[in-house]
């Protein structure tokens, strides 16, 4: 399994990093999902390779079973990365609405100040009338 | 077996701090606060005395928290440690009593008393701790408490804050070095017990390295040149605080540490090479600076610096008998300096000034205070037969032994310093208490309360009695203490007031005469007429701090100020270097063993990734991402992880759905411009990306090549199944072997979902006025086939989830898979029938369901402790009904909890996003 996993991890990381460095938040979220895949595969590959799924069956040599520990880690990691993606998506949708852009904002001093101001207005629910 | 002396020692250490907490929490009135603090200090004092009478008990451990990590609460109950504790508690008691009268009924008194008590606890812990890490904790606690004590005026008191910050930063910086020293010693010797360390013989190099790391801590804490400047600055604190911090405690902490480590590190050449010159410089410089102060409190501060230098110098001599002299002077100084600070406070109270230019003639108004001052200042100057004479004489005698340079340096410094000490002591006493009053303030000085006189008089009495009692003092106190510090019996003449006429005595006489003459006849009075500033150390330090802040701002600006992309790139680049170092592992991979199935999966992956990069519109990109997830699921299957495959597939379905919802929730203006086409920086990004991919692949190859003597895997494969009574090892790991992980991770998922709901709900609340109640679409977004199909799909989905849940312990499945299946089912229902249907069907809020799931997990976890087993022990039993036996496991309960939590989290998040998307559309239609 190692060659396939090595290739997959390399490719996923590569494209993931490329997207994470993008200016569009949407691309960044996609990239983070890819990086999560890569990390999961990496963790899985770090375990002892086996020849069968880690389920005890009468008459099967135990040492043939794949290492269950990384699998358990990866399983929860998948669910958690889903939760993270969900949160990012919500923040993305909300942020795009508040800041009226879906690009990562370049934080020059004056920009940050005005953005902060607009977020503050949004959060406090004031200034709605003008919108 | 409880070790009662350990409990007793813990009470001794903790009592004042507990009283302090009670004072703060109870918002006590001053009288009540006093009663508590004095009571607690008295308890500590009597405990220390009682333990001292029991004789040395060695190490007693209260609590072995994590012995493998060297984390233990253990006390070293030796004569020396207990004697020091006695000193700390005794002076503490007097100072607290004194503060009661000093502060009267002012409001900040409760706070100051509480802090003093807390400080006392930290200091007691420092003297008694055996565990090195515990010692360090107490060390830093003294710094923390002193910060609040010195900055008494709160954030508005700028001067106090500056002084407190300096004291804190300087001593904590030293403390960090001490932490490294402790860790180094632990790493070298595999023990964290000071007592066992002292019985070892260290290699000379180890000794020197440890000492070099320890010295910054010692020298900063004991205010040695050139880091002494924080001590005079700290005089902004109220006088009782100074009386405690700068006599027996804070500044003595460094000396105490030196004494404790003397048997271990005293053999290093560094000992004398550093301590002698630094001590000598501090002794002389402090003394000279004290001469020119006109504020008597600053005079005392500089005198403290000088005396600390004297003790450090004596310890630097490095012989057993010099240590004995240093111990004696430590005690003598603690007693007279605490008393003198209290007298300064008394003078301040009586005449409302501390300036030598204004004081004078106070003897007539406060005769008792003058008496105490005469005795204590005399002791400081080393006049026989007072305690200070005993110790200074002893130090002089010891300094005359040894090599020539040592001899010359030590004696020279001591003589210079002591002449100065005599001069400023004489100046202090005569100008404050005798002669005419130099101002109206001094002339109209009030009488003092007894409360302000009691402590100085007691200390003066001790000072007087020490001289004649020298032989007994030696036999019952100094000798045992020195023995317990040095660890060997000392071959010395017994302590006495009179050794006959010898060089030391003649020197003493000369010092006192010269000092007195300098003050009285050469007119020191005129030296200090201009207000003197502290040495520029304080200002230098401040300017360094400003520079450091600027540098920090600059670094932050470069790293993250410009754009998140920049630091993402920096982070990626940092990850690259170690990863690329592993690149040779790539050559070791047996590429020929690539199986057809694996090759196909990788080929699919490559194709999809290319599509992803080429695609511009968001929805296709999401669908490609889903397909990539499926390819990864295929890889999971090929790596023999059926549970992973199931989980991944379900997650991909959900994530796709959520992406779609998020795109719908975007404002219309953004939706058209989201297409990705970014030219700038493509090459840099591409290069970084390729390198990152190479690095990750290298990591994978290197990890796979590691020889695995995998105990954990074998343990789980061989030993665990019969105990956990489950065949699906992944599920066994999740619900039983590493259930704590699962618990935490489920909580993370639920928190993530609740965070999302909160984020979007906040907006909903803001929007409520606009949308006006009719939330969501009663009519499904998709008409036609879906509702009909959904009616068939929903029961099947629920049934599937149930099967996954029940079978999960022995076959692929489990709580996560079941929860995700339920989530997918709920989302299908949501699409088909709308949000109102979902809420009505469930008759409960989805967030509530998630929390219920977490509760169930915690309940299962608690079953263990309820039945006397460790937390999260899973129980297994059988239920027999009518001859049928059903196996019952609490793991099932645990998995139900996981299922509910995940399903609830997914459902709640879906609903919230759906509602947002919905509203966005309504807004458009209007």
PDB file of N, CA, C and O in Angstrom, chain B residues 1-15 18 43-44 47-48 50-51 57-63 73-77 82 128:
ATOM      1  N   UNK B   1      -0.461   4.559  53.913  1.00  0.00           N
ATOM      2  CA  UNK B   1       0.092   5.215  55.115  1.00  0.00           C
ATOM      3  C   UNK B   1       0.285   6.711  54.835  1.00  0.00           C
ATOM      4  O   UNK B   1       1.032   7.106  53.963  1.00  0.00           O
ATOM      5  N   UNK B   2      -0.398   7.476  55.568  1.00  0.00           N
ATOM      6  CA  UNK B   2      -0.177   8.909  55.419  1.00  0.00           C
ATOM      7  C   UNK B   2       1.020   9.320  56.263  1.00  0.00           C
ATOM      8  O   UNK B   2       1.159   8.894  57.397  1.00  0.00           O
ATOM      9  N   UNK B   3       1.845  10.111  55.655  1.00  0.00           N
ATOM     10  CA  UNK B   3       3.003  10.620  56.371  1.00  0.00           C
ATOM     11  C   UNK B   3       2.582  11.918  57.065  1.00  0.00           C
ATOM     12  O   UNK B   3       2.364  12.930  56.420  1.00  0.00           O
ATOM     13  N   UNK B   4       2.438  11.821  58.405  1.00  0.00           N
ATOM     14  CA  UNK B   4       1.836  12.968  59.090  1.00  0.00           C
ATOM     15  C   UNK B   4       2.720  14.206  59.048  1.00  0.00           C
ATOM     16  O   UNK B   4       2.219  15.319  59.009  1.00  0.00           O
ATOM     17  N   UNK B   5       4.025  13.994  59.024  1.00  0.00           N
ATOM     18  CA  UNK B   5       4.877  15.190  58.980  1.00  0.00           C
ATOM     19  C   UNK B   5       4.700  15.918  57.646  1.00  0.00           C
ATOM     20  O   UNK B   5       4.787  17.142  57.590  1.00  0.00           O
ATOM     21  N   UNK B   6       4.411  15.147  56.585  1.00  0.00           N
ATOM     22  CA  UNK B   6       4.166  15.794  55.290  1.00  0.00           C
ATOM     23  C   UNK B   6       2.892  16.625  55.344  1.00  0.00           C
ATOM     24  O   UNK B   6       2.841  17.748  54.846  1.00  0.00           O
ATOM     25  N   UNK B   7       1.859  16.059  55.952  1.00  0.00           N
ATOM     26  CA  UNK B   7       0.597  16.795  56.070  1.00  0.00           C
ATOM     27  C   UNK B   7       0.820  18.053  56.888  1.00  0.00           C
ATOM     28  O   UNK B   7       0.365  19.150  56.540  1.00  0.00           O
ATOM     29  N   UNK B   8       1.551  17.891  57.975  1.00  0.00           N
ATOM     30  CA  UNK B   8       1.826  19.004  58.871  1.00  0.00           C
ATOM     31  C   UNK B   8       2.578  20.104  58.139  1.00  0.00           C
ATOM     32  O   UNK B   8       2.242  21.277  58.238  1.00  0.00           O
ATOM     33  N   UNK B   9       3.598  19.683  57.383  1.00  0.00           N
ATOM     34  CA  UNK B   9       4.379  20.668  56.628  1.00  0.00           C
ATOM     35  C   UNK B   9       3.503  21.368  55.596  1.00  0.00           C
ATOM     36  O   UNK B   9       3.641  22.575  55.358  1.00  0.00           O
ATOM     37  N   UNK B  10       2.585  20.627  54.978  1.00  0.00           N
ATOM     38  CA  UNK B  10       1.714  21.249  53.987  1.00  0.00           C
ATOM     39  C   UNK B  10       0.811  22.271  54.641  1.00  0.00           C
ATOM     40  O   UNK B  10       0.552  23.345  54.072  1.00  0.00           O
ATOM     41  N   UNK B  11       0.319  21.948  55.823  1.00  0.00           N
ATOM     42  CA  UNK B  11      -0.510  22.911  56.559  1.00  0.00           C
ATOM     43  C   UNK B  11       0.312  24.163  56.832  1.00  0.00           C
ATOM     44  O   UNK B  11      -0.134  25.293  56.621  1.00  0.00           O
ATOM     45  N   UNK B  12       1.542  23.937  57.255  1.00  0.00           N
ATOM     46  CA  UNK B  12       2.462  25.048  57.547  1.00  0.00           C
ATOM     47  C   UNK B  12       2.582  25.974  56.343  1.00  0.00           C
ATOM     48  O   UNK B  12       2.491  27.194  56.448  1.00  0.00           O
ATOM     49  N   UNK B  13       2.770  25.359  55.174  1.00  0.00           N
ATOM     50  CA  UNK B  13       2.982  26.168  53.970  1.00  0.00           C
ATOM     51  C   UNK B  13       1.688  26.831  53.533  1.00  0.00           C
ATOM     52  O   UNK B  13       1.672  28.010  53.182  1.00  0.00           O
ATOM     53  N   UNK B  14       0.593  26.093  53.573  1.00  0.00           N
ATOM     54  CA  UNK B  14      -0.634  26.580  52.932  1.00  0.00           C
ATOM     55  C   UNK B  14      -1.431  27.528  53.810  1.00  0.00           C
ATOM     56  O   UNK B  14      -2.201  28.339  53.294  1.00  0.00           O
ATOM     57  N   UNK B  15      -1.259  27.443  55.127  1.00  0.00           N
ATOM     58  CA  UNK B  15      -2.155  28.184  56.024  1.00  0.00           C
ATOM     59  C   UNK B  15      -2.265  29.679  55.682  1.00  0.00           C
ATOM     60  O   UNK B  15      -3.380  30.182  55.507  1.00  0.00           O
ATOM     61  N   UNK B  18      -4.229  30.291  52.471  1.00  0.00           N
ATOM     62  CA  UNK B  18      -5.656  30.020  52.632  1.00  0.00           C
ATOM     63  C   UNK B  18      -6.331  31.173  53.372  1.00  0.00           C
ATOM     64  O   UNK B  18      -7.429  31.600  53.005  1.00  0.00           O
ATOM     65  N   UNK B  43      -0.066  29.899  63.234  1.00  0.00           N
ATOM     66  CA  UNK B  43      -0.147  28.450  63.006  1.00  0.00           C
ATOM     67  C   UNK B  43       1.101  27.960  62.282  1.00  0.00           C
ATOM     68  O   UNK B  43       1.702  26.940  62.656  1.00  0.00           O
ATOM     69  N   UNK B  44       1.521  28.706  61.234  1.00  0.00           N
ATOM     70  CA  UNK B  44       2.725  28.309  60.506  1.00  0.00           C
ATOM     71  C   UNK B  44       3.940  28.336  61.417  1.00  0.00           C
ATOM     72  O   UNK B  44       4.779  27.435  61.392  1.00  0.00           O
ATOM     73  N   UNK B  47       3.829  25.478  63.851  1.00  0.00           N
ATOM     74  CA  UNK B  47       4.082  24.221  63.137  1.00  0.00           C
ATOM     75  C   UNK B  47       5.564  24.072  62.856  1.00  0.00           C
ATOM     76  O   UNK B  47       6.139  22.994  63.047  1.00  0.00           O
ATOM     77  N   UNK B  48       6.176  25.164  62.379  1.00  0.00           N
ATOM     78  CA  UNK B  48       7.602  25.100  62.073  1.00  0.00           C
ATOM     79  C   UNK B  48       8.388  24.778  63.334  1.00  0.00           C
ATOM     80  O   UNK B  48       9.293  23.919  63.330  1.00  0.00           O
ATOM     81  N   UNK B  50       7.332  23.277  66.040  1.00  0.00           N
ATOM     82  CA  UNK B  50       7.038  21.915  66.477  1.00  0.00           C
ATOM     83  C   UNK B  50       7.801  20.902  65.647  1.00  0.00           C
ATOM     84  O   UNK B  50       8.435  19.981  66.166  1.00  0.00           O
ATOM     85  N   UNK B  51       7.791  21.112  64.311  1.00  0.00           N
ATOM     86  CA  UNK B  51       8.513  20.181  63.436  1.00  0.00           C
ATOM     87  C   UNK B  51      10.008  20.245  63.717  1.00  0.00           C
ATOM     88  O   UNK B  51      10.717  19.232  63.666  1.00  0.00           O
ATOM     89  N   UNK B  57      13.514  15.073  59.615  1.00  0.00           N
ATOM     90  CA  UNK B  57      12.693  13.946  59.196  1.00  0.00           C
ATOM     91  C   UNK B  57      13.019  13.519  57.782  1.00  0.00           C
ATOM     92  O   UNK B  57      12.381  12.623  57.249  1.00  0.00           O
ATOM     93  N   UNK B  58      13.979  14.166  57.144  1.00  0.00           N
ATOM     94  CA  UNK B  58      14.277  13.821  55.759  1.00  0.00           C
ATOM     95  C   UNK B  58      13.149  14.246  54.852  1.00  0.00           C
ATOM     96  O   UNK B  58      12.429  15.192  55.134  1.00  0.00           O
ATOM     97  N   UNK B  59      12.973  13.505  53.753  1.00  0.00           N
ATOM     98  CA  UNK B  59      11.967  13.874  52.766  1.00  0.00           C
ATOM     99  C   UNK B  59      10.634  13.243  53.137  1.00  0.00           C
ATOM    100  O   UNK B  59      10.575  12.055  53.421  1.00  0.00           O
ATOM    101  N   UNK B  60       9.580  14.053  53.184  1.00  0.00           N
ATOM    102  CA  UNK B  60       8.278  13.408  53.309  1.00  0.00           C
ATOM    103  C   UNK B  60       7.384  13.877  52.180  1.00  0.00           C
ATOM    104  O   UNK B  60       7.289  15.064  51.876  1.00  0.00           O
ATOM    105  N   UNK B  61       6.800  12.899  51.548  1.00  0.00           N
ATOM    106  CA  UNK B  61       6.021  13.148  50.349  1.00  0.00           C
ATOM    107  C   UNK B  61       4.548  13.219  50.709  1.00  0.00           C
ATOM    108  O   UNK B  61       4.019  12.321  51.350  1.00  0.00           O
ATOM    109  N   UNK B  62       3.933  14.302  50.280  1.00  0.00           N
ATOM    110  CA  UNK B  62       2.496  14.427  50.529  1.00  0.00           C
ATOM    111  C   UNK B  62       1.717  13.720  49.439  1.00  0.00           C
ATOM    112  O   UNK B  62       0.781  12.993  49.683  1.00  0.00           O
ATOM    113  N   UNK B  63       2.152  13.916  48.192  1.00  0.00           N
ATOM    114  CA  UNK B  63       1.331  13.463  47.084  1.00  0.00           C
ATOM    115  C   UNK B  63       2.234  13.152  45.904  1.00  0.00           C
ATOM    116  O   UNK B  63       2.914  14.035  45.422  1.00  0.00           O
ATOM    117  N   UNK B  73       4.562  16.397  45.267  1.00  0.00           N
ATOM    118  CA  UNK B  73       4.589  17.401  46.323  1.00  0.00           C
ATOM    119  C   UNK B  73       5.323  16.767  47.491  1.00  0.00           C
ATOM    120  O   UNK B  73       4.793  15.900  48.178  1.00  0.00           O
ATOM    121  N   UNK B  74       6.569  17.151  47.666  1.00  0.00           N
ATOM    122  CA  UNK B  74       7.337  16.557  48.761  1.00  0.00           C
ATOM    123  C   UNK B  74       8.135  17.650  49.469  1.00  0.00           C
ATOM    124  O   UNK B  74       8.598  18.604  48.838  1.00  0.00           O
ATOM    125  N   UNK B  75       8.260  17.495  50.760  1.00  0.00           N
ATOM    126  CA  UNK B  75       8.935  18.504  51.581  1.00  0.00           C
ATOM    127  C   UNK B  75      10.229  17.936  52.128  1.00  0.00           C
ATOM    128  O   UNK B  75      10.344  16.743  52.386  1.00  0.00           O
ATOM    129  N   UNK B  76      11.196  18.819  52.310  1.00  0.00           N
ATOM    130  CA  UNK B  76      12.471  18.412  52.889  1.00  0.00           C
ATOM    131  C   UNK B  76      12.504  18.985  54.294  1.00  0.00           C
ATOM    132  O   UNK B  76      12.655  20.177  54.493  1.00  0.00           O
ATOM    133  N   UNK B  77      12.310  18.119  55.270  1.00  0.00           N
ATOM    134  CA  UNK B  77      12.220  18.592  56.638  1.00  0.00           C
ATOM    135  C   UNK B  77      13.547  18.367  57.338  1.00  0.00           C
ATOM    136  O   UNK B  77      13.769  17.358  57.994  1.00  0.00           O
ATOM    137  N   UNK B  82      13.746  23.957  58.137  1.00  0.00           N
ATOM    138  CA  UNK B  82      12.736  24.331  59.116  1.00  0.00           C
ATOM    139  C   UNK B  82      13.127  25.613  59.841  1.00  0.00           C
ATOM    140  O   UNK B  82      12.268  26.434  60.170  1.00  0.00           O
ATOM    141  N   UNK B 128      10.897  24.910  52.074  1.00  0.00           N
ATOM    142  CA  UNK B 128      10.705  23.509  52.451  1.00  0.00           C
ATOM    143  C   UNK B 128      10.661  22.539  51.274  1.00  0.00           C
ATOM    144  O   UNK B 128      10.825  21.336  51.471  1.00  0.00           O
TER     145      UNK B 128
END
